[in-house]
PDB file of C-alpha atoms in Angstrom:
ATOM      1  CA  MET P   1      -2.851  20.369  72.420  1.00  0.00           C
ATOM      2  CA  ASN P   2       0.034  18.338  74.157  1.00  0.00           C
ATOM      3  CA  GLY P   3       2.835  15.932  72.665  1.00  0.00           C
ATOM      4  CA  LEU P   4       0.359  13.202  72.846  1.00  0.00           C
ATOM      5  CA  GLN P   5      -2.265  14.626  71.130  1.00  0.00           C
ATOM      6  CA  ILE P   6      -0.170  15.813  67.697  1.00  0.00           C
ATOM      7  CA  GLY P   7       1.179  12.357  68.405  1.00  0.00           C
ATOM      8  CA  LEU P   8      -2.540  10.220  67.502  1.00  0.00           C
ATOM      9  CA  ILE P   9      -3.437  13.076  65.068  1.00  0.00           C
ATOM     10  CA  ALA P  10       0.326  12.097  63.402  1.00  0.00           C
ATOM     11  CA  ALA P  11      -0.621   8.273  63.004  1.00  0.00           C
ATOM     12  CA  ALA P  12      -3.916   8.441  61.963  1.00  0.00           C
ATOM     13  CA  ALA P  13      -3.041  11.213  59.178  1.00  0.00           C
ATOM     14  CA  VAL P  14      -0.453   8.227  57.817  1.00  0.00           C
ATOM     15  CA  LEU P  15      -2.448   5.221  58.207  1.00  0.00           C
ATOM     16  CA  LEU P  16      -4.889   7.471  56.134  1.00  0.00           C
ATOM     17  CA  LEU P  17      -2.639   8.232  53.525  1.00  0.00           C
ATOM     18  CA  LEU P  18      -1.444   4.311  53.351  1.00  0.00           C
ATOM     19  CA  GLY P  19      -5.045   2.547  53.750  1.00  0.00           C
ATOM     20  CA  PHE P  20      -5.625   5.336  50.766  1.00  0.00           C
ATOM     21  CA  ALA P  21      -2.549   4.031  49.208  1.00  0.00           C
ATOM     22  CA  ALA P  22      -3.777  -0.021  49.767  1.00  0.00           C
ATOM     23  CA  ILE P  23      -6.418   0.741  47.801  1.00  0.00           C
ATOM     24  CA  ARG P  24      -6.617  -0.823  44.126  1.00  0.00           C
ATOM     25  CA  ILE P  25      -9.739  -0.423  41.806  1.00  0.00           C
ATOM     26  CA  VAL P  26      -8.893  -1.968  38.357  1.00  0.00           C
ATOM     27  CA  GLN P  27     -11.415  -1.831  35.549  1.00  0.00           C
ATOM     28  CA  GLU P  28     -13.173  -4.605  33.791  1.00  0.00           C
ATOM     29  CA  TYR P  29     -10.409  -4.975  30.310  1.00  0.00           C
ATOM     30  CA  GLU P  30      -7.523  -4.996  33.168  1.00  0.00           C
ATOM     31  CA  ARG P  31      -5.529  -6.505  34.831  1.00  0.00           C
ATOM     32  CA  GLY P  32      -3.225  -5.413  37.600  1.00  0.00           C
ATOM     33  CA  VAL P  33      -0.071  -7.599  38.073  1.00  0.00           C
ATOM     34  CA  ILE P  34       0.837  -7.914  41.936  1.00  0.00           C
ATOM     35  CA  PHE P  35       4.404  -7.675  42.290  1.00  0.00           C
ATOM     36  CA  ARG P  36       5.397  -8.352  46.093  1.00  0.00           C
ATOM     37  CA  LEU P  37       9.427  -7.324  47.222  1.00  0.00           C
ATOM     38  CA  GLY P  38       9.892  -7.366  43.314  1.00  0.00           C
ATOM     39  CA  ARG P  39       8.353 -11.766  43.448  1.00  0.00           C
ATOM     40  CA  VAL P  40       5.090 -12.138  40.959  1.00  0.00           C
ATOM     41  CA  ILE P  41       2.357 -13.267  43.077  1.00  0.00           C
ATOM     42  CA  GLY P  42      -0.247 -13.177  40.840  1.00  0.00           C
ATOM     43  CA  ALA P  43      -3.120 -10.772  38.964  1.00  0.00           C
ATOM     44  CA  LYS P  44      -6.106  -9.843  40.213  1.00  0.00           C
ATOM     45  CA  GLY P  45      -9.089  -7.654  39.141  1.00  0.00           C
ATOM     46  CA  PRO P  46     -11.361  -6.471  38.050  1.00  0.00           C
ATOM     47  CA  GLY P  47     -12.535  -4.235  40.949  1.00  0.00           C
ATOM     48  CA  LEU P  48     -11.539  -3.191  44.211  1.00  0.00           C
ATOM     49  CA  PHE P  49      -9.349  -4.754  46.397  1.00  0.00           C
ATOM     50  CA  PHE P  50      -5.364  -4.356  48.501  1.00  0.00           C
ATOM     51  CA  ILE P  51      -2.721  -4.473  48.492  1.00  0.00           C
ATOM     52  CA  ILE P  52      -0.058  -3.975  51.268  1.00  0.00           C
ATOM     53  CA  PRO P  53       2.021  -0.226  50.862  1.00  0.00           C
ATOM     54  CA  ILE P  54       5.734  -0.348  50.126  1.00  0.00           C
ATOM     55  CA  VAL P  55       5.882  -3.850  49.474  1.00  0.00           C
ATOM     56  CA  ASP P  56       3.643  -4.358  47.362  1.00  0.00           C
ATOM     57  CA  ARG P  57       3.597  -2.807  43.316  1.00  0.00           C
ATOM     58  CA  MET P  58       1.092  -3.026  41.122  1.00  0.00           C
ATOM     59  CA  VAL P  59       1.328  -2.895  37.521  1.00  0.00           C
ATOM     60  CA  LYS P  60      -1.835  -2.652  34.612  1.00  0.00           C
ATOM     61  CA  VAL P  61      -2.096  -4.637  31.468  1.00  0.00           C
ATOM     62  CA  SER P  62      -4.540  -3.773  29.250  1.00  0.00           C
ATOM     63  CA  LEU P  63      -6.573  -6.918  27.488  1.00  0.00           C
ATOM     64  CA  ARG P  64      -8.777  -4.685  25.114  1.00  0.00           C
ATOM     65  CA  THR P  65      -7.297  -5.649  21.071  1.00  0.00           C
ATOM     66  CA  VAL P  66      -4.710  -3.587  20.347  1.00  0.00           C
ATOM     67  CA  THR P  67      -5.428  -2.065  16.219  1.00  0.00           C
ATOM     68  CA  MET P  68      -1.887  -0.847  15.516  1.00  0.00           C
ATOM     69  CA  ASP P  69      -0.292   0.034  11.878  1.00  0.00           C
ATOM     70  CA  VAL P  70       2.697  -1.296  10.545  1.00  0.00           C
ATOM     71  CA  PRO P  71       5.099   1.420   8.575  1.00  0.00           C
ATOM     72  CA  PRO P  72       5.399   1.278   5.190  1.00  0.00           C
ATOM     73  CA  GLN P  73       8.490  -1.267   5.016  1.00  0.00           C
ATOM     74  CA  ASP P  74      10.194  -1.519   1.313  1.00  0.00           C
ATOM     75  CA  VAL P  75      10.626  -4.991   0.550  1.00  0.00           C
ATOM     76  CA  ILE P  76      12.270  -6.789  -2.397  1.00  0.00           C
ATOM     77  CA  THR P  77       9.682  -9.370  -3.947  1.00  0.00           C
ATOM     78  CA  ARG P  78      11.246 -13.018  -5.222  1.00  0.00           C
ATOM     79  CA  ASP P  79      11.145 -11.948  -8.423  1.00  0.00           C
ATOM     80  CA  ASN P  80      13.649  -8.935  -7.760  1.00  0.00           C
ATOM     81  CA  VAL P  81      10.986  -6.441  -7.580  1.00  0.00           C
ATOM     82  CA  THR P  82      11.088  -3.105  -5.590  1.00  0.00           C
ATOM     83  CA  VAL P  83       7.696  -2.106  -3.631  1.00  0.00           C
ATOM     84  CA  LYS P  84       6.629  -0.092  -0.617  1.00  0.00           C
ATOM     85  CA  VAL P  85       3.934  -2.462   1.391  1.00  0.00           C
ATOM     86  CA  ASN P  86       2.039  -1.352   4.893  1.00  0.00           C
ATOM     87  CA  ALA P  87      -0.596  -3.751   6.646  1.00  0.00           C
ATOM     88  CA  VAL P  88      -2.261  -2.687  10.538  1.00  0.00           C
ATOM     89  CA  THR P  89      -2.094  -5.505  13.376  1.00  0.00           C
ATOM     90  CA  TYR P  90      -4.633  -6.894  15.720  1.00  0.00           C
ATOM     91  CA  PHE P  91      -3.432  -8.718  19.045  1.00  0.00           C
ATOM     92  CA  HIS P  92      -4.304  -8.657  22.889  1.00  0.00           C
ATOM     93  CA  VAL P  93      -2.374  -9.725  25.603  1.00  0.00           C
ATOM     94  CA  MET P  94      -4.561 -13.594  26.830  1.00  0.00           C
ATOM     95  CA  ASP P  95      -1.433 -14.063  29.607  1.00  0.00           C
ATOM     96  CA  SER P  96      -1.196 -10.731  31.301  1.00  0.00           C
ATOM     97  CA  ILE P  97       1.724 -12.466  33.698  1.00  0.00           C
ATOM     98  CA  LYS P  98       4.251 -12.975  30.914  1.00  0.00           C
ATOM     99  CA  SER P  99       3.173  -9.644  29.254  1.00  0.00           C
ATOM    100  CA  VAL P 100       4.278  -7.922  31.893  1.00  0.00           C
ATOM    101  CA  VAL P 101       7.416 -10.247  32.780  1.00  0.00           C
ATOM    102  CA  ALA P 102       8.774 -11.858  29.824  1.00  0.00           C
ATOM    103  CA  ILE P 103       8.904  -8.714  27.629  1.00  0.00           C
ATOM    104  CA  GLU P 104       9.706  -4.915  28.182  1.00  0.00           C
ATOM    105  CA  ASP P 105       7.219  -4.146  26.456  1.00  0.00           C
ATOM    106  CA  HIS P 106       4.725  -6.072  24.893  1.00  0.00           C
ATOM    107  CA  ILE P 107       3.594  -3.294  22.055  1.00  0.00           C
ATOM    108  CA  VAL P 108       6.964  -2.385  21.192  1.00  0.00           C
ATOM    109  CA  GLY P 109       7.793  -5.478  20.564  1.00  0.00           C
ATOM    110  CA  THR P 110       5.152  -7.364  19.022  1.00  0.00           C
ATOM    111  CA  SER P 111       5.827  -3.779  16.578  1.00  0.00           C
ATOM    112  CA  GLN P 112       8.956  -4.686  15.620  1.00  0.00           C
ATOM    113  CA  ILE P 113       8.495  -8.507  14.932  1.00  0.00           C
ATOM    114  CA  SER P 114       5.403  -7.947  12.749  1.00  0.00           C
ATOM    115  CA  GLN P 115       8.257  -5.162  10.422  1.00  0.00           C
ATOM    116  CA  THR P 116      10.480  -7.475  10.111  1.00  0.00           C
ATOM    117  CA  THR P 117       7.849 -10.648   9.034  1.00  0.00           C
ATOM    118  CA  LEU P 118       6.460  -8.291   6.910  1.00  0.00           C
ATOM    119  CA  ARG P 119       9.457  -8.062   5.296  1.00  0.00           C
ATOM    120  CA  SER P 120      10.300 -11.351   5.524  1.00  0.00           C
ATOM    121  CA  ILE P 121       7.194 -13.420   3.989  1.00  0.00           C
ATOM    122  CA  LEU P 122       6.767 -10.834   1.088  1.00  0.00           C
ATOM    123  CA  GLY P 123      10.715 -10.973   0.038  1.00  0.00           C
ATOM    124  CA  GLN P 124      10.004 -14.875  -0.571  1.00  0.00           C
ATOM    125  CA  VAL P 125       6.813 -14.359  -3.037  1.00  0.00           C
ATOM    126  CA  ASP P 126       6.378 -13.208  -6.570  1.00  0.00           C
ATOM    127  CA  LEU P 127       4.656  -9.918  -7.510  1.00  0.00           C
ATOM    128  CA  ASP P 128       1.795 -10.756  -8.933  1.00  0.00           C
ATOM    129  CA  GLU P 129       1.289 -13.707  -5.914  1.00  0.00           C
ATOM    130  CA  LEU P 130       1.422 -11.015  -3.450  1.00  0.00           C
ATOM    131  CA  LEU P 131      -1.120  -9.011  -5.630  1.00  0.00           C
ATOM    132  CA  VAL P 132      -3.496 -11.853  -6.089  1.00  0.00           C
ATOM    133  CA  ASN P 133      -3.141 -13.688  -3.147  1.00  0.00           C
ATOM    134  CA  ARG P 134      -3.540 -11.695  -0.559  1.00  0.00           C
ATOM    135  CA  GLU P 135      -5.448 -13.250   1.740  1.00  0.00           C
ATOM    136  CA  GLU P 136      -2.806 -16.734   2.177  1.00  0.00           C
ATOM    137  CA  ILE P 137      -0.358 -13.857   3.165  1.00  0.00           C
ATOM    138  CA  ASN P 138      -2.174 -12.532   5.323  1.00  0.00           C
ATOM    139  CA  GLN P 139      -2.665 -15.857   7.784  1.00  0.00           C
ATOM    140  CA  ARG P 140       1.096 -16.561   7.028  1.00  0.00           C
ATOM    141  CA  LEU P 141       1.732 -13.313   8.406  1.00  0.00           C
ATOM    142  CA  GLN P 142      -0.831 -14.060  11.143  1.00  0.00           C
ATOM    143  CA  GLN P 143       0.746 -17.361  11.986  1.00  0.00           C
ATOM    144  CA  VAL P 144       4.727 -15.874  12.028  1.00  0.00           C
ATOM    145  CA  ILE P 145       3.679 -13.822  14.441  1.00  0.00           C
ATOM    146  CA  ASP P 146       1.462 -15.502  16.652  1.00  0.00           C
ATOM    147  CA  ALA P 147       4.332 -17.886  17.171  1.00  0.00           C
ATOM    148  CA  VAL P 148       7.230 -15.401  18.433  1.00  0.00           C
ATOM    149  CA  THR P 149       4.444 -13.616  20.445  1.00  0.00           C
ATOM    150  CA  ASP P 150       3.127 -16.384  22.256  1.00  0.00           C
ATOM    151  CA  PRO P 151       5.802 -17.281  25.014  1.00  0.00           C
ATOM    152  CA  TRP P 152       4.639 -12.618  25.651  1.00  0.00           C
ATOM    153  CA  GLY P 153       1.254 -13.770  26.220  1.00  0.00           C
ATOM    154  CA  VAL P 154       0.109 -11.704  23.001  1.00  0.00           C
ATOM    155  CA  LYS P 155      -2.397 -13.272  20.808  1.00  0.00           C
ATOM    156  CA  VAL P 156      -2.047 -11.733  17.249  1.00  0.00           C
ATOM    157  CA  THR P 157      -5.480 -12.313  15.498  1.00  0.00           C
ATOM    158  CA  LEU P 158      -5.586 -11.079  12.522  1.00  0.00           C
ATOM    159  CA  VAL P 159      -2.886  -8.933   9.467  1.00  0.00           C
ATOM    160  CA  GLU P 160      -3.738  -7.227   7.266  1.00  0.00           C
ATOM    161  CA  VAL P 161      -1.756  -6.090   4.294  1.00  0.00           C
ATOM    162  CA  LYS P 162      -3.315  -2.892   3.461  1.00  0.00           C
ATOM    163  CA  HIS P 163      -1.705  -1.450   0.990  1.00  0.00           C
ATOM    164  CA  VAL P 164       0.775  -1.632  -1.880  1.00  0.00           C
ATOM    165  CA  GLU P 165       2.649   0.767  -3.820  1.00  0.00           C
ATOM    166  CA  LEU P 166       3.898   0.240  -6.701  1.00  0.00           C
ATOM    167  CA  PRO P 167       7.672   1.476  -8.922  1.00  0.00           C
ATOM    168  CA  GLU P 168       5.650   4.089 -11.828  1.00  0.00           C
ATOM    169  CA  THR P 169       7.943   2.199 -14.084  1.00  0.00           C
ATOM    170  CA  MET P 170       6.235  -1.184 -13.189  1.00  0.00           C
ATOM    171  CA  ARG P 171       2.669   0.333 -13.310  1.00  0.00           C
ATOM    172  CA  ARG P 172       2.846   1.440 -17.175  1.00  0.00           C
ATOM    173  CA  ALA P 173       4.640  -1.777 -17.522  1.00  0.00           C
ATOM    174  CA  MET P 174       1.308  -3.595 -16.108  1.00  0.00           C
ATOM    175  CA  ALA P 175      -0.564  -1.277 -17.758  1.00  0.00           C
ATOM    176  CA  ARG P 176       0.337  -1.826 -20.973  1.00  0.00           C
ATOM    177  CA  GLN P 177      -0.167  -5.627 -20.210  1.00  0.00           C
ATOM    178  CA  ALA P 178      -3.421  -5.380 -19.410  1.00  0.00           C
ATOM    179  CA  GLU P 179      -3.695  -3.738 -23.033  1.00  0.00           C
ATOM    180  CA  ALA P 180      -2.409  -6.003 -24.469  1.00  0.00           C
ATOM    181  CA  GLU P 181      -4.147  -9.126 -22.587  1.00  0.00           C
ATOM    182  CA  ARG P 182      -7.496  -6.920 -23.904  1.00  0.00           C
ATOM    183  CA  GLU P 183      -6.601  -6.757 -27.260  1.00  0.00           C
ATOM    184  CA  ARG P 184      -5.866 -10.216 -27.518  1.00  0.00           C
ATOM    185  CA  ARG P 185      -9.684 -11.396 -26.371  1.00  0.00           C
ATOM    186  CA  ALA P 186     -10.539  -8.806 -28.419  1.00  0.00           C
ATOM    187  CA  LYS P 187      -9.090 -10.168 -31.837  1.00  0.00           C
ATOM    188  CA  VAL P 188      -9.876 -13.910 -30.170  1.00  0.00           C
ATOM    189  CA  ILE P 189     -13.961 -13.119 -29.924  1.00  0.00           C
ATOM    190  CA  HIS P 190     -13.526 -11.213 -33.844  1.00  0.00           C
ATOM    191  CA  ALA P 191     -12.112 -14.137 -35.035  1.00  0.00           C
ATOM    192  CA  HIS P 192     -14.534 -16.370 -33.187  1.00  0.00           C
ATOM    193  CA  GLY P 193     -17.368 -13.964 -34.300  1.00  0.00           C
ATOM    194  CA  GLU P 194     -15.779 -14.758 -38.203  1.00  0.00           C
ATOM    195  CA  ARG P 195     -15.876 -18.202 -38.243  1.00  0.00           C
ATOM    196  CA  GLU P 196     -19.631 -18.573 -36.816  1.00  0.00           C
ATOM    197  CA  ALA P 197     -20.453 -16.355 -39.217  1.00  0.00           C
ATOM    198  CA  ALA P 198     -18.380 -18.077 -42.543  1.00  0.00           C
ATOM    199  CA  GLU P 199     -20.816 -21.508 -41.190  1.00  0.00           C
ATOM    200  CA  THR P 200     -23.770 -19.930 -41.394  1.00  0.00           C
ATOM    201  CA  LEU P 201     -23.063 -18.333 -44.607  1.00  0.00           C
ATOM    202  CA  GLY P 202     -21.742 -21.770 -46.626  1.00  0.00           C
ATOM    203  CA  GLN P 203     -25.278 -23.463 -44.630  1.00  0.00           C
ATOM    204  CA  ALA P 204     -27.309 -20.716 -46.120  1.00  0.00           C
ATOM    205  CA  ALA P 205     -25.421 -21.458 -49.673  1.00  0.00           C
ATOM    206  CA  GLU P 206     -26.094 -25.163 -49.266  1.00  0.00           C
ATOM    207  CA  ILE P 207     -29.927 -24.609 -48.949  1.00  0.00           C
ATOM    208  CA  LEU P 208     -29.906 -21.574 -51.642  1.00  0.00           C
ATOM    209  CA  GLU P 209     -28.053 -24.216 -53.919  1.00  0.00           C
ATOM    210  CA  ARG P 210     -30.769 -27.203 -52.992  1.00  0.00           C
ATOM    211  CA  HIS P 211     -33.662 -23.817 -53.227  1.00  0.00           C
ATOM    212  CA  PRO P 212     -33.249 -22.414 -56.523  1.00  0.00           C
ATOM    213  CA  ALA P 213     -36.645 -20.442 -56.467  1.00  0.00           C
ATOM    214  CA  ALA P 214     -35.285 -19.615 -52.917  1.00  0.00           C
ATOM    215  CA  VAL P 215     -32.791 -17.504 -54.585  1.00  0.00           C
ATOM    216  CA  GLN P 216     -35.457 -15.586 -56.492  1.00  0.00           C
ATOM    217  CA  LEU P 217     -37.356 -14.975 -53.424  1.00  0.00           C
ATOM    218  CA  ARG P 218     -34.167 -13.185 -51.554  1.00  0.00           C
ATOM    219  CA  ILE P 219     -33.837 -11.131 -54.674  1.00  0.00           C
ATOM    220  CA  LEU P 220     -37.024  -9.671 -54.870  1.00  0.00           C
ATOM    221  CA  SER P 221     -36.785  -9.119 -50.535  1.00  0.00           C
ATOM    222  CA  THR P 222     -33.843  -7.074 -51.508  1.00  0.00           C
ATOM    223  CA  MET P 223     -35.338  -5.260 -53.618  1.00  0.00           C
ATOM    224  CA  THR P 224     -38.039  -4.312 -51.266  1.00  0.00           C
ATOM    225  CA  GLU P 225     -35.629  -3.176 -48.555  1.00  0.00           C
ATOM    226  CA  VAL P 226     -34.309  -0.836 -50.714  1.00  0.00           C
ATOM    227  CA  ALA P 227     -37.084   0.391 -52.114  1.00  0.00           C
ATOM    228  CA  GLY P 228     -38.109   1.405 -48.908  1.00  0.00           C
ATOM    229  CA  ASP P 229     -35.196   3.970 -48.461  1.00  0.00           C
ATOM    230  CA  ARG P 230     -36.283   6.688 -51.404  1.00  0.00           C
ATOM    231  CA  ASN P 231     -33.493   6.547 -52.792  1.00  0.00           C
ATOM    232  CA  SER P 232     -32.644   6.903 -56.706  1.00  0.00           C
ATOM    233  CA  THR P 233     -31.239   3.542 -56.618  1.00  0.00           C
ATOM    234  CA  LEU P 234     -32.613   0.924 -59.909  1.00  0.00           C
ATOM    235  CA  ILE P 235     -31.493  -2.276 -59.623  1.00  0.00           C
ATOM    236  CA  PHE P 236     -31.279  -5.156 -62.689  1.00  0.00           C
ATOM    237  CA  PRO P 237     -31.871  -8.389 -61.263  1.00  0.00           C
ATOM    238  CA  LEU P 238     -29.223 -10.566 -63.303  1.00  0.00           C
ATOM    239  CA  PRO P 239     -29.415 -14.033 -63.037  1.00  0.00           C
ATOM    240  CA  MET P 240     -26.515 -16.261 -62.238  1.00  0.00           C
ATOM    241  CA  GLU P 241     -27.227 -18.661 -64.956  1.00  0.00           C
ATOM    242  CA  LEU P 242     -26.579 -16.001 -67.815  1.00  0.00           C
ATOM    243  CA  LEU P 243     -23.331 -15.522 -65.734  1.00  0.00           C
ATOM    244  CA  ARG P 244     -22.475 -18.794 -65.736  1.00  0.00           C
ATOM    245  CA  LEU P 245     -23.272 -19.111 -69.570  1.00  0.00           C
ATOM    246  CA  ILE P 246     -21.706 -16.108 -71.174  1.00  0.00           C
ATOM    247  CA  ASP P 247     -18.430 -17.460 -68.587  1.00  0.00           C
ATOM    248  CA  THR P 248     -19.200 -20.606 -71.055  1.00  0.00           C
ATOM    249  CA  LEU P 249     -19.034 -18.865 -74.301  1.00  0.00           C
ATOM    250  CA  ARG P 250     -15.760 -17.308 -73.316  1.00  0.00           C
ATOM    251  CA  GLY P 251     -14.146 -20.312 -72.864  1.00  0.00           C
ATOM    252  CA  ALA P 252     -15.292 -21.986 -76.049  1.00  0.00           C
ATOM    253  CA  LEU P 253     -14.815 -18.540 -78.006  1.00  0.00           C
ATOM    254  CA  ASP P 254     -10.825 -18.774 -76.114  1.00  0.00           C
ATOM    255  CA  GLN P 255     -10.599 -22.322 -77.679  1.00  0.00           C
ATOM    256  CA  HIS P 256     -11.049 -21.757 -81.133  1.00  0.00           C
ATOM    257  CA  ARG P 257      -9.310 -19.006 -80.976  1.00  0.00           C
ATOM    258  CA  PRO P 258      -6.439 -19.192 -83.968  1.00  0.00           C
ATOM    259  CA  VAL P 259      -3.434 -18.756 -82.665  1.00  0.00           C
ATOM    260  CA  SER P 260      -1.154 -16.235 -84.213  1.00  0.00           C
ATOM    261  CA  PRO P 261       1.654 -17.770 -85.714  1.00  0.00           C
TER     262      PRO P 261
END
C-alpha cells in the first residue's frame, strides 16, 4: 500500500467522522438551539438536520412540562404564626432560545424564584386566609412567578400549595376553638328547641283551657298508657277544680283567723 492510498483512506475516515458529527436528531418534545461561532442562528427540530462541525454547536432544550417540588419553607404569616409550607410548580419552555441565552439554568432559576415568592406571598396573608383561600393564593403565586420567568422563555402554568405544617401549640389551640364552636352551636340549638317546645306547650294550654273536656280525655289517655306498662302503679285522678277550691278555702280561713296579741 503506497502513500497515496493511505492518504485517501485517512481522508475518507475524516470525512466520515465529520459526517457523523454533522448529523443531529432532535426528538418531538425537544428543540436544538444552534450557535455558530458563538452567535445564535436559530432553533431547529424536531427531526434530522445537519450542522457544520467545529463551527456550530447545538444545545438541546426540552419543551415538556416540568413538575418541580418546592422544598418546605419556614414562613411567618401576617399574624405572626410560624408555619412550614411546601408547594409544587408546573412549568414548560415556551421560547427555547431565551431559555438558553437569558439564563444559565432555567430549571434552577425557576426553583429559586418559586421558593422566595412562596415565602414572600405567604408572609402577606393571615393563617386563616392561608388555610381557607388556598385557590386565591395559588393564583397569586402563579402570576408572580410567571412574571419573573417570562423573560427567560419559561411559562409557569400552575403553582399549588401542597401542605401546611402548623406548630403543635397552634394545632391544640385550633382544636379547642373548634370544640368551643361546636359547644356554642349545641347550646344555641338546644335553646331554640326549648323555645319551640315552650311555644307549643303554651298553645296546647290555651286549647285545653278553651275545651275542659279535652283535659279529661288527656287524663284517660295517660292512664291507658301507664296501665299498658304492666306495673303496680296506682293512679287517682284529682280534678284541678278541687285543688283550686282547697286554695280558696285556705285563703278564706287565713283571713278570718284571729291575730294573736
